[in-house]
Amino acid sequence: VSQRLYINAFLATMDQNSDPYGLVENGALAAVGGEITWCGRHDEVPDEYANFQSEDLGGRLITPGLVDCHSHIVFGGDRAREFEMRLEGASYEEVARAGGGIVSTVKATRLAEESDLLVGALARVDALISEGVTTIEIKSGYGLDLETELKMLRVARAVERSRPIRVKTSFLGAHAIPPEFSGQPDEYIDEVCIPALRAAHQAALVDAVDGFCENIAFTLVQIERVFKVAKDLGLPVKLHAEQLSSLGGASLAARYDALSADHLEYLDEAGVMDMKNAATIAVILPGAYYTLRETRAPPVELFRKHQVPMAVATDGNPGSSPMFSVLLAMNMASTLFGLTPAEALAGVTTNAAKALGIVDIGILSAGMRADLAIWNVGHPAELAYRIGFNSLHKRVFGGV
Ligand SMILES: [Zn+2]
């Protein structure tokens, strides 16, 4: 078992008893195997760590390993041509007629070999790893048939076997209505989505169940049918809610004790309070807001007022958020939505872990997993401050 002591470190423990970053200057952190066994001030390191192999970090910052708690990183094809067409002046209708939109991603994902989906996903995962990400959530939702939904989730599991990263999967069969069920969302939910969920759960491919509650996707009633099955199977739920309109999705999610409700631009105060009462995390996704050039920001002030923890994620996907940088998501959450840099960092550590229901990461303290990001910065505010700059020095996953 490896025994390591990091010394001369500046710790942002995110243990928020004192200041929002839980800062410790002149700090040290000890790890045995994959677990943090001690962290605190260097001059208080217990004697038992005296003969540990030590690494002098020269004052560098240690944060918990970053967590991307909302991604659609497994998909076929890309939507660059559609992006180009729109910027050349094509209307949404013209883009759709040319085979663009989510349908094009569904088509490409259905056609793709599992191995090709994995290669594509790993390139994006590697970008996240290079900036200190140690845990990522990956959703299905571009198959919209039983076979492809399971294929996407198998690829997500394969990501975890292929790289030093922890993966949590979310079944997102209720993402969109596939062309063959056009105008028949109820039939799609009953005949495809729910059977696919049961089959994916049977194959141990599902850690949580997600949906998209919106006028262009599924109604509260349809989402609730999926949530009921999730509860029967003992799976936690989360929901894309209040992104483009206020339908009550976050409150429905809260009634089902959701881990998180995500997007939330149109959420009202009653919905915020429902989330508070259910301890549901608010996942802020500035990438989609930016890409779609939305103008309504999520109700950050209300989340603060009612102490609903905010997480921040990439929403990495080929259409509305082709962003595969957690650092950029932090910067956008601060600049576009007014999160403080400390809130942005909590959003990709402590609160992102909560949004995934994981209890042993997100904070630097004894007993937590030794998932660390070590940065060439003098202060943690620098992480959200820079635009498109990666100051990672080193990443530690499970002590390695
Ligand atoms: Zn999403």
Tab-separated table of C-alpha atoms and ligand atoms in Angstrom, residues 70 72 139 240 263 315, ligand 1:
chain	number	residue	atom	x	y	z
A	70	HIS	CA	-23.842	16.341	-15.995
A	72	HIS	CA	-23.775	13.577	-22.583
A	139	LYS	CA	-26.045	9.928	-19.713
A	240	HIS	CA	-33.604	18.409	-16.896
A	263	HIS	CA	-30.654	23.851	-15.955
A	315	ASP	CA	-23.554	19.460	-20.073
B	1	ZN	ZN	-28.225	17.633	-20.356
